[in-house]
Tab-separated table of N, CA, C and O in Angstrom:
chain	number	residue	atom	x	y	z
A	1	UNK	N	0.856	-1.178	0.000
A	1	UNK	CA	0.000	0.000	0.000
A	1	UNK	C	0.901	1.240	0.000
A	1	UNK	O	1.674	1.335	0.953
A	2	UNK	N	0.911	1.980	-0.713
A	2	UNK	CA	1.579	3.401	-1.137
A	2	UNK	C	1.108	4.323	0.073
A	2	UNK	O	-0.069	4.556	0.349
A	3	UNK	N	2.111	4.758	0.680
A	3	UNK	CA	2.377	5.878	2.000
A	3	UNK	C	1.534	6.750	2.291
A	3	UNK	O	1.473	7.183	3.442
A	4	UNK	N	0.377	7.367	0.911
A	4	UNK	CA	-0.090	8.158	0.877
A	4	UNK	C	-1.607	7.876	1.145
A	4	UNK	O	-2.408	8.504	1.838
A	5	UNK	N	-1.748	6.862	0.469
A	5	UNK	CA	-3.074	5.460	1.008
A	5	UNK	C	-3.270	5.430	2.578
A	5	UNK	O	-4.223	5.782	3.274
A	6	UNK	N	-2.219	4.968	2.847
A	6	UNK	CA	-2.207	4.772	4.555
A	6	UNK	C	-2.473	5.638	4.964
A	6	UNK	O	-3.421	5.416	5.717
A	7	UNK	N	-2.096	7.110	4.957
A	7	UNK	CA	-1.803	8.253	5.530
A	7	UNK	C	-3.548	8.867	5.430
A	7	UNK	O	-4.053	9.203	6.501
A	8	UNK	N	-4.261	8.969	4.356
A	8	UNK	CA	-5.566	8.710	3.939
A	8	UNK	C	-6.286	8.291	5.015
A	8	UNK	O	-7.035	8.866	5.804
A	9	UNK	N	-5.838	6.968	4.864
A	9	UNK	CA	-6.574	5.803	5.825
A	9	UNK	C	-7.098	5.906	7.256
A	9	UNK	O	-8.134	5.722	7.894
A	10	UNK	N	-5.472	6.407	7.468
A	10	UNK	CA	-5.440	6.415	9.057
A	10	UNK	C	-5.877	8.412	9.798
A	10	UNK	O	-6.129	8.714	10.965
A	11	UNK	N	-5.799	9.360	8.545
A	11	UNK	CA	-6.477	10.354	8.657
A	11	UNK	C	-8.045	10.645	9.314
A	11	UNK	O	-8.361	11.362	10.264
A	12	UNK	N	-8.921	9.762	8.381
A	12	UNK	CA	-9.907	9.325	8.316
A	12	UNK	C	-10.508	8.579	9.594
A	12	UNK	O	-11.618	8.872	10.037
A	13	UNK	N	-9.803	7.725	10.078
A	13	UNK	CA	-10.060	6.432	11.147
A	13	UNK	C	-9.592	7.500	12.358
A	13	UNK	O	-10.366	7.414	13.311
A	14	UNK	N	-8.749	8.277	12.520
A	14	UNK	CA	-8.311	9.324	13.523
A	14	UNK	C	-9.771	10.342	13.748
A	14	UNK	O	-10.440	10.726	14.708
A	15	UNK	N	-9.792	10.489	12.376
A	15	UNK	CA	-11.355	11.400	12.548
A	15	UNK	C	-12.708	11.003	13.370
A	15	UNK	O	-13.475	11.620	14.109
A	16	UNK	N	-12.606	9.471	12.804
A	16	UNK	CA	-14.096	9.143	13.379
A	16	UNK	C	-13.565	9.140	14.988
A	16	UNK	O	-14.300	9.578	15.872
A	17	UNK	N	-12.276	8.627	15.267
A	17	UNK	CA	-12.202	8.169	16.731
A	17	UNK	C	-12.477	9.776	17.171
A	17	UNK	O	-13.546	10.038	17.722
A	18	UNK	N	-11.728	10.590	16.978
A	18	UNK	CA	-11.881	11.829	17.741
A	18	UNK	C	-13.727	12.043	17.892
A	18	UNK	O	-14.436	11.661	18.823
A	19	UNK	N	-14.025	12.574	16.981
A	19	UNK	CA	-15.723	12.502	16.920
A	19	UNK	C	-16.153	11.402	18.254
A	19	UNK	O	-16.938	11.329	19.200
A	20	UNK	N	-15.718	11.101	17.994
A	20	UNK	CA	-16.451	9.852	18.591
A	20	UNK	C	-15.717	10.180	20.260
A	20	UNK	O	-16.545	10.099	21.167
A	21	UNK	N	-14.668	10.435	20.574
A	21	UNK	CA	-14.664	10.519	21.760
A	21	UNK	C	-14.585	11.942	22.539
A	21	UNK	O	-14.054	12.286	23.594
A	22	UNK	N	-15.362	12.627	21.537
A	22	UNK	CA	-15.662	14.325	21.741
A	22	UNK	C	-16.679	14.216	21.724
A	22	UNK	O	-17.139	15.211	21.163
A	23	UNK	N	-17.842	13.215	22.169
A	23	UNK	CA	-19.187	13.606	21.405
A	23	UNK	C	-19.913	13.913	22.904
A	23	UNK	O	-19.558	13.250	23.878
A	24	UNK	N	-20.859	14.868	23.015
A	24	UNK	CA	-21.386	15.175	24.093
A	24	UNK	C	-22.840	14.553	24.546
A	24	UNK	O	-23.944	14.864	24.098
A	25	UNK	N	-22.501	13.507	25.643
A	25	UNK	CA	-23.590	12.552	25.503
A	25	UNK	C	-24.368	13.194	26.899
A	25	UNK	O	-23.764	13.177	27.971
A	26	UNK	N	-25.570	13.685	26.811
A	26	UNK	CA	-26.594	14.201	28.180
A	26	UNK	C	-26.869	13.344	29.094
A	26	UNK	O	-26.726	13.380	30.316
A	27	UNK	N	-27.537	12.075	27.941
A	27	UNK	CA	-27.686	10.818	29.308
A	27	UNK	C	-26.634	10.788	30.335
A	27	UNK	O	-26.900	10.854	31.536
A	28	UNK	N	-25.361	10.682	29.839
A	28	UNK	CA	-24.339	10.096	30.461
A	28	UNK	C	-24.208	11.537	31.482
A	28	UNK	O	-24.022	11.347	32.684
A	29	UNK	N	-24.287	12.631	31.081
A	29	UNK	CA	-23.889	13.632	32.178
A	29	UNK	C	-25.272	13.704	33.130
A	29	UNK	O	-25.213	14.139	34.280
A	30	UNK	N	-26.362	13.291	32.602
A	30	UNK	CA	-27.157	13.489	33.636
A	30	UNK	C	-27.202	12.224	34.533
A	30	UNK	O	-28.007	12.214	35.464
A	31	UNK	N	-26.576	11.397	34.369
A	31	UNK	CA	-26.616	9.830	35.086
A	31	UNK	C	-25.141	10.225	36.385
A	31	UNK	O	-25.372	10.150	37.592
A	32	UNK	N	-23.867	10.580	35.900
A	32	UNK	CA	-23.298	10.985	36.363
A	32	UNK	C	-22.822	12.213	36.768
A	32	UNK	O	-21.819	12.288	37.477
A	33	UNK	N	-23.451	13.218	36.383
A	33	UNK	CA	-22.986	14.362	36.904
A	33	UNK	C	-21.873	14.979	35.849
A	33	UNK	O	-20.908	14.320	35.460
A	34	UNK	N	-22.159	16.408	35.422
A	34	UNK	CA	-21.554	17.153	34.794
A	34	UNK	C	-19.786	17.352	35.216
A	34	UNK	O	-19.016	17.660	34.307
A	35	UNK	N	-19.240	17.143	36.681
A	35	UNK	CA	-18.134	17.181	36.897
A	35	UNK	C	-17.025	15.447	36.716
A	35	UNK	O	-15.821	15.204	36.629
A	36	UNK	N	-18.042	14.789	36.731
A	36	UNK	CA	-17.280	13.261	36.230
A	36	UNK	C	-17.596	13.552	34.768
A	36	UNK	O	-16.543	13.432	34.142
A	37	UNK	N	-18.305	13.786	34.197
A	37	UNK	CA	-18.735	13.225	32.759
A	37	UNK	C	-17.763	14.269	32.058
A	37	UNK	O	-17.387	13.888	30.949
A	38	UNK	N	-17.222	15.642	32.512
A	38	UNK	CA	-15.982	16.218	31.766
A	38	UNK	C	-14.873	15.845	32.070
A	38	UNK	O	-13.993	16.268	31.321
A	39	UNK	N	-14.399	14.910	33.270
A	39	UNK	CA	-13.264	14.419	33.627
A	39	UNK	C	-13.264	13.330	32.926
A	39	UNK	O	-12.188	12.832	32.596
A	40	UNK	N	-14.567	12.708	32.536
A	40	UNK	CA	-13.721	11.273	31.796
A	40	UNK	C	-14.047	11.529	29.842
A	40	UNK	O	-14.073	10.713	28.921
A	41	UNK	N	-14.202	12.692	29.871
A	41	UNK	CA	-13.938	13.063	28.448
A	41	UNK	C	-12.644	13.701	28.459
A	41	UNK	O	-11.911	13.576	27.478
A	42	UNK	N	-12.318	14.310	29.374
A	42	UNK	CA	-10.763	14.899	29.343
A	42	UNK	C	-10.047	13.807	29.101
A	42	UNK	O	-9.402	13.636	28.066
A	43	UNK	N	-10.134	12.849	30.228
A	43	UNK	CA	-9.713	11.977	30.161
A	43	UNK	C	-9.186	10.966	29.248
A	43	UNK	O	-8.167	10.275	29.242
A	44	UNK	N	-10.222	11.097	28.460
A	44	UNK	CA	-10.366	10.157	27.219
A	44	UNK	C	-9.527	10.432	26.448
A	44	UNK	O	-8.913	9.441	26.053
A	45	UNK	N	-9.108	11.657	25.910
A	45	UNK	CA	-8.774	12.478	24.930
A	45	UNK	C	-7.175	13.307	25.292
A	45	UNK	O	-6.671	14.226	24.647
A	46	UNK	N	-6.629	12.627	26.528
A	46	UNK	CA	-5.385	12.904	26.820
A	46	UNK	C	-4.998	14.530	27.520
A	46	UNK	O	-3.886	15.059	27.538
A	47	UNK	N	-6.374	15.119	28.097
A	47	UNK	CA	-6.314	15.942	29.328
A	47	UNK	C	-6.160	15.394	30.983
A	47	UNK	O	-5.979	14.222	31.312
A	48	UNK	N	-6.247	16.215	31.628
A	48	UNK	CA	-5.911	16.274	33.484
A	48	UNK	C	-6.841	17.356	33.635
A	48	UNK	O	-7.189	18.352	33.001
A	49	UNK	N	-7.180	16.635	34.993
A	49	UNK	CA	-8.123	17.265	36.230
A	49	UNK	C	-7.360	17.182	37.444
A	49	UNK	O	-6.530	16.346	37.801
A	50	UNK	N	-7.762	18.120	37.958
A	50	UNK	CA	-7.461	18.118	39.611
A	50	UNK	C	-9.035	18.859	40.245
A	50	UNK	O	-9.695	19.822	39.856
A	51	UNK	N	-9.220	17.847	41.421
A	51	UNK	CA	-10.470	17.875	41.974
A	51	UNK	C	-10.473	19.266	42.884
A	51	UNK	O	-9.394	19.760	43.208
A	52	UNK	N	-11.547	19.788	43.226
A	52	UNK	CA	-11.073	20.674	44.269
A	52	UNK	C	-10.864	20.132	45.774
A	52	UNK	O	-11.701	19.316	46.160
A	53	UNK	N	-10.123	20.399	46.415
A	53	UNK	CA	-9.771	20.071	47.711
A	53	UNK	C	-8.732	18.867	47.449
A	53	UNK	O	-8.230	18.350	48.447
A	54	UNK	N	-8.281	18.256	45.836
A	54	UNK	CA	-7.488	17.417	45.592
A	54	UNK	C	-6.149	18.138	45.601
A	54	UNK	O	-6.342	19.340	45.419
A	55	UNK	N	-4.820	17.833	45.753
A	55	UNK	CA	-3.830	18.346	45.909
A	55	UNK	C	-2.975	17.645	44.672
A	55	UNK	O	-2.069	18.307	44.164
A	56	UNK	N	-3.269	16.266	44.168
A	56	UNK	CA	-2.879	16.171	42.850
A	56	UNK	C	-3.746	15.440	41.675
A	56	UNK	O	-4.800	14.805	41.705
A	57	UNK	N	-2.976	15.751	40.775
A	57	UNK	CA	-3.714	15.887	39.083
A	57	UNK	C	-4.115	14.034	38.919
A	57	UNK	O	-3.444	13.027	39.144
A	58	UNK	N	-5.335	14.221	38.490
A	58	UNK	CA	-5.593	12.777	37.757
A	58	UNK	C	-5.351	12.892	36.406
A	58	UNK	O	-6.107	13.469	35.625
A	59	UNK	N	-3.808	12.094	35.968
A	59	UNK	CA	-3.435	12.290	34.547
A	59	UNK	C	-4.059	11.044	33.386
A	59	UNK	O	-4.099	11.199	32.165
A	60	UNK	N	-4.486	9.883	34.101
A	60	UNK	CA	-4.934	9.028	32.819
A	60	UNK	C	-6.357	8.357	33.303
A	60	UNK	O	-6.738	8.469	34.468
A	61	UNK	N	-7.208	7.552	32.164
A	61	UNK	CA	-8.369	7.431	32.746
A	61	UNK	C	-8.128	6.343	33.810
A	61	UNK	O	-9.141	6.126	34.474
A	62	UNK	N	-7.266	5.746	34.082
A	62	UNK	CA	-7.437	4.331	35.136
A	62	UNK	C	-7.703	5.042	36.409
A	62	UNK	O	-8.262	4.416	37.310
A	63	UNK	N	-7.288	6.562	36.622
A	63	UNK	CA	-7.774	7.274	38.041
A	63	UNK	C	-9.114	8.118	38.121
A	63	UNK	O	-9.380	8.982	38.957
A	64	UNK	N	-10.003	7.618	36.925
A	64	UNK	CA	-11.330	7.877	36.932
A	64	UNK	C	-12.255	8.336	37.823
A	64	UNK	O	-12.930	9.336	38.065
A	65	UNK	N	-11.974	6.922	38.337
A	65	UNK	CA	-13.085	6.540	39.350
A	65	UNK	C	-13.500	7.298	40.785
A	65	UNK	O	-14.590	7.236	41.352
A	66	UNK	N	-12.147	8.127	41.256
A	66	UNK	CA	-12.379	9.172	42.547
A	66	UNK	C	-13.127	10.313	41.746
A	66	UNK	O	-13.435	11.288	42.431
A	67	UNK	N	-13.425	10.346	40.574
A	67	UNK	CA	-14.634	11.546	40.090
A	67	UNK	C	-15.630	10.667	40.237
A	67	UNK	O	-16.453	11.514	40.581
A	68	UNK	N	-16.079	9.929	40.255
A	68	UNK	CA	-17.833	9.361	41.016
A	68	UNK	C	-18.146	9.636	41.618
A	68	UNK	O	-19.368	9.541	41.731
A	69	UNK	N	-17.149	10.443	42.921
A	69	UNK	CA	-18.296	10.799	44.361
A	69	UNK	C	-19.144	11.633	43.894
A	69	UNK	O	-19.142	11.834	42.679
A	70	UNK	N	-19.991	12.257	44.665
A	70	UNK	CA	-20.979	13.324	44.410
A	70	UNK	C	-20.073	14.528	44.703
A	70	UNK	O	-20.063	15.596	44.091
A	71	UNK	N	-19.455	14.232	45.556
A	71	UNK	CA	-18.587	15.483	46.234
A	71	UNK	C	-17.308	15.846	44.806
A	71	UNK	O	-16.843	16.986	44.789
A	72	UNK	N	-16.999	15.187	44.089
A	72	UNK	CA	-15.634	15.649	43.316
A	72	UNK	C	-16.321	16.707	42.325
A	72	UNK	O	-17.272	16.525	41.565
A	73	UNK	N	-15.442	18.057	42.589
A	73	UNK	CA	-15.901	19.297	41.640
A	73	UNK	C	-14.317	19.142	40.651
A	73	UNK	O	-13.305	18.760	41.239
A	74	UNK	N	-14.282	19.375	39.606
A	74	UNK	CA	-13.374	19.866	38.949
A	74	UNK	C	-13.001	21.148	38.900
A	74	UNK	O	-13.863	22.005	38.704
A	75	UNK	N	-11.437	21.558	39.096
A	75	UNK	CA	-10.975	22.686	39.820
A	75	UNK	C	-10.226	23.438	39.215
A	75	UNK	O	-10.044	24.645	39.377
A	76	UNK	N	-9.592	22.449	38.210
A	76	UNK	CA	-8.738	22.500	37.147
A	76	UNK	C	-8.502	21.806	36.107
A	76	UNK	O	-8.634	20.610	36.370
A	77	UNK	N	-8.223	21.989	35.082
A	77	UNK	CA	-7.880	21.312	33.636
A	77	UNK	C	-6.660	21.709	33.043
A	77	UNK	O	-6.174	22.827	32.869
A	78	UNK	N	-6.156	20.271	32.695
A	78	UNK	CA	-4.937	20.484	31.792
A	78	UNK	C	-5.012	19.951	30.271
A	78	UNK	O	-4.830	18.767	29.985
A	79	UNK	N	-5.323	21.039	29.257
A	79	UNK	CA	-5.494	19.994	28.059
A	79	UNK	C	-4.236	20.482	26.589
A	79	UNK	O	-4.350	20.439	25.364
A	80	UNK	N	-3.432	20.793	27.252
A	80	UNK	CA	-2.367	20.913	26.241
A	80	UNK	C	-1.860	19.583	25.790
A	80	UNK	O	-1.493	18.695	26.560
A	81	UNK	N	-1.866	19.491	24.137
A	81	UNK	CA	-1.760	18.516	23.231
A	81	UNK	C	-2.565	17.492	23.466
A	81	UNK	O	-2.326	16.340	23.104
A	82	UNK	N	-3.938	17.995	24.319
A	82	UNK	CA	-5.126	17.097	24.382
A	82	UNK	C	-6.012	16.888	22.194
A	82	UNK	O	-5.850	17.414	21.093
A	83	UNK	N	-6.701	16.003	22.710
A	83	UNK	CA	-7.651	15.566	21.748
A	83	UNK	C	-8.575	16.194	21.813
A	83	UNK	O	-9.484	15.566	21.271
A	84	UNK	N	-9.012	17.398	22.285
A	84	UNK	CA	-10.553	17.846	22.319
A	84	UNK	C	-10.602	18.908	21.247
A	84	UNK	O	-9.803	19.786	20.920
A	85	UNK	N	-11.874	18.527	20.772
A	85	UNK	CA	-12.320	19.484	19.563
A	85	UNK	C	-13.392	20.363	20.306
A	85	UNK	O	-13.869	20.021	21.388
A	86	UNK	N	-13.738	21.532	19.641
A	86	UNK	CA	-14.730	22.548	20.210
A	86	UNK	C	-16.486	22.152	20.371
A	86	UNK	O	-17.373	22.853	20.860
A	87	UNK	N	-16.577	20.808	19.781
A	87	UNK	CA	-18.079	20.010	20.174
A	87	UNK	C	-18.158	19.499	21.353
A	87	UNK	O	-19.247	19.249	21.871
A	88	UNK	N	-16.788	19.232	22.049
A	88	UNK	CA	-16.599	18.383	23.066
A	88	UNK	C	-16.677	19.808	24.272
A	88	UNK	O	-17.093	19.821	25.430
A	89	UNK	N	-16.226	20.658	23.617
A	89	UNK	CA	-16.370	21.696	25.069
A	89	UNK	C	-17.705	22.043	25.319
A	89	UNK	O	-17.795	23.021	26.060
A	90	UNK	N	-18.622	21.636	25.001
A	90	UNK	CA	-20.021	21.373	25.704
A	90	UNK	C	-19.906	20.537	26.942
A	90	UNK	O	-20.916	20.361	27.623
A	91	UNK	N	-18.845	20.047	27.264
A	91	UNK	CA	-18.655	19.455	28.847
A	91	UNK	C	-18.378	20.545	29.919
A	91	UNK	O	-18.492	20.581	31.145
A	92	UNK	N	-18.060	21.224	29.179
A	92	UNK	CA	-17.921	22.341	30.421
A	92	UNK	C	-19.190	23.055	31.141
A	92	UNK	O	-19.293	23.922	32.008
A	93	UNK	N	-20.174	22.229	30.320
A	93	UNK	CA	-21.454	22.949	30.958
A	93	UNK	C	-21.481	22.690	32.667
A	93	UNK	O	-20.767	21.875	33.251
A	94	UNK	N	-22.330	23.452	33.203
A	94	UNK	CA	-22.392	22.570	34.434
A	94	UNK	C	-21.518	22.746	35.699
A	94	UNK	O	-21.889	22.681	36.870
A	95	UNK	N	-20.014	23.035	35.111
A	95	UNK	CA	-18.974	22.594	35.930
A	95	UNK	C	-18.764	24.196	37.000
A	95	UNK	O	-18.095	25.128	36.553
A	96	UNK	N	-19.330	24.266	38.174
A	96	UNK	CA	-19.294	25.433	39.064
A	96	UNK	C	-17.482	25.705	39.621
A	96	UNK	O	-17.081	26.764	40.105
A	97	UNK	N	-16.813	24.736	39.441
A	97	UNK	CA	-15.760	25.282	40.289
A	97	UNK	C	-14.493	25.487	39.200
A	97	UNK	O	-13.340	25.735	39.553
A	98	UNK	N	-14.927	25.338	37.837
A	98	UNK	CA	-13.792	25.719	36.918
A	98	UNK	C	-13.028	26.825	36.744
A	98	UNK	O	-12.148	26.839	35.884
């Protein structure tokens, strides 16, 4: 397959994944809460959170899961050379302590 094929290919397949893990789903923020449901899209997409009253950064999704309490506000964001496109910043709805 010629370099330029691939390059095509994998352009394309990069596209849908991004879409796809920028997409702003309501169910899911109203099931969990607007401050988990932007941490595990940050997440997804190769950003950091730090909770408030947290003292350090949750950098990958396997540290998810301490955004489930009811209590975790997001306090901060780190999304340099993140994956997020400007459809996905519809997660920021919601979020009081940003």
């Amino acid at each position: 397959m010629a370099i330029s094929r691939y390059l095509k290919k994998s352009k394309l397949f990069y596209g849908f994944i991004n879409v796809a893990f920028n997409h702003y789903d309501k169910e899911r923020v109203n099931k969990i809460g607007p401050d988990a449901a932007a941490a595990e899209w940050l997440l997804k997409n190769e950003g950091s959170v730090r909770g408030r009253g947290f003292s350090t950064w949750i950098e990958d999704y396997s540290g998810v899961s301490v955004c489930y309490t009811p209590s975790f506000k997001i306090a901060q964001i780190k999304a340099v050379d993140a994956d997020i496109t400007s459809g996905g910043c519809e997660h920021f709805k919601g979020l009081d302590y940003l």
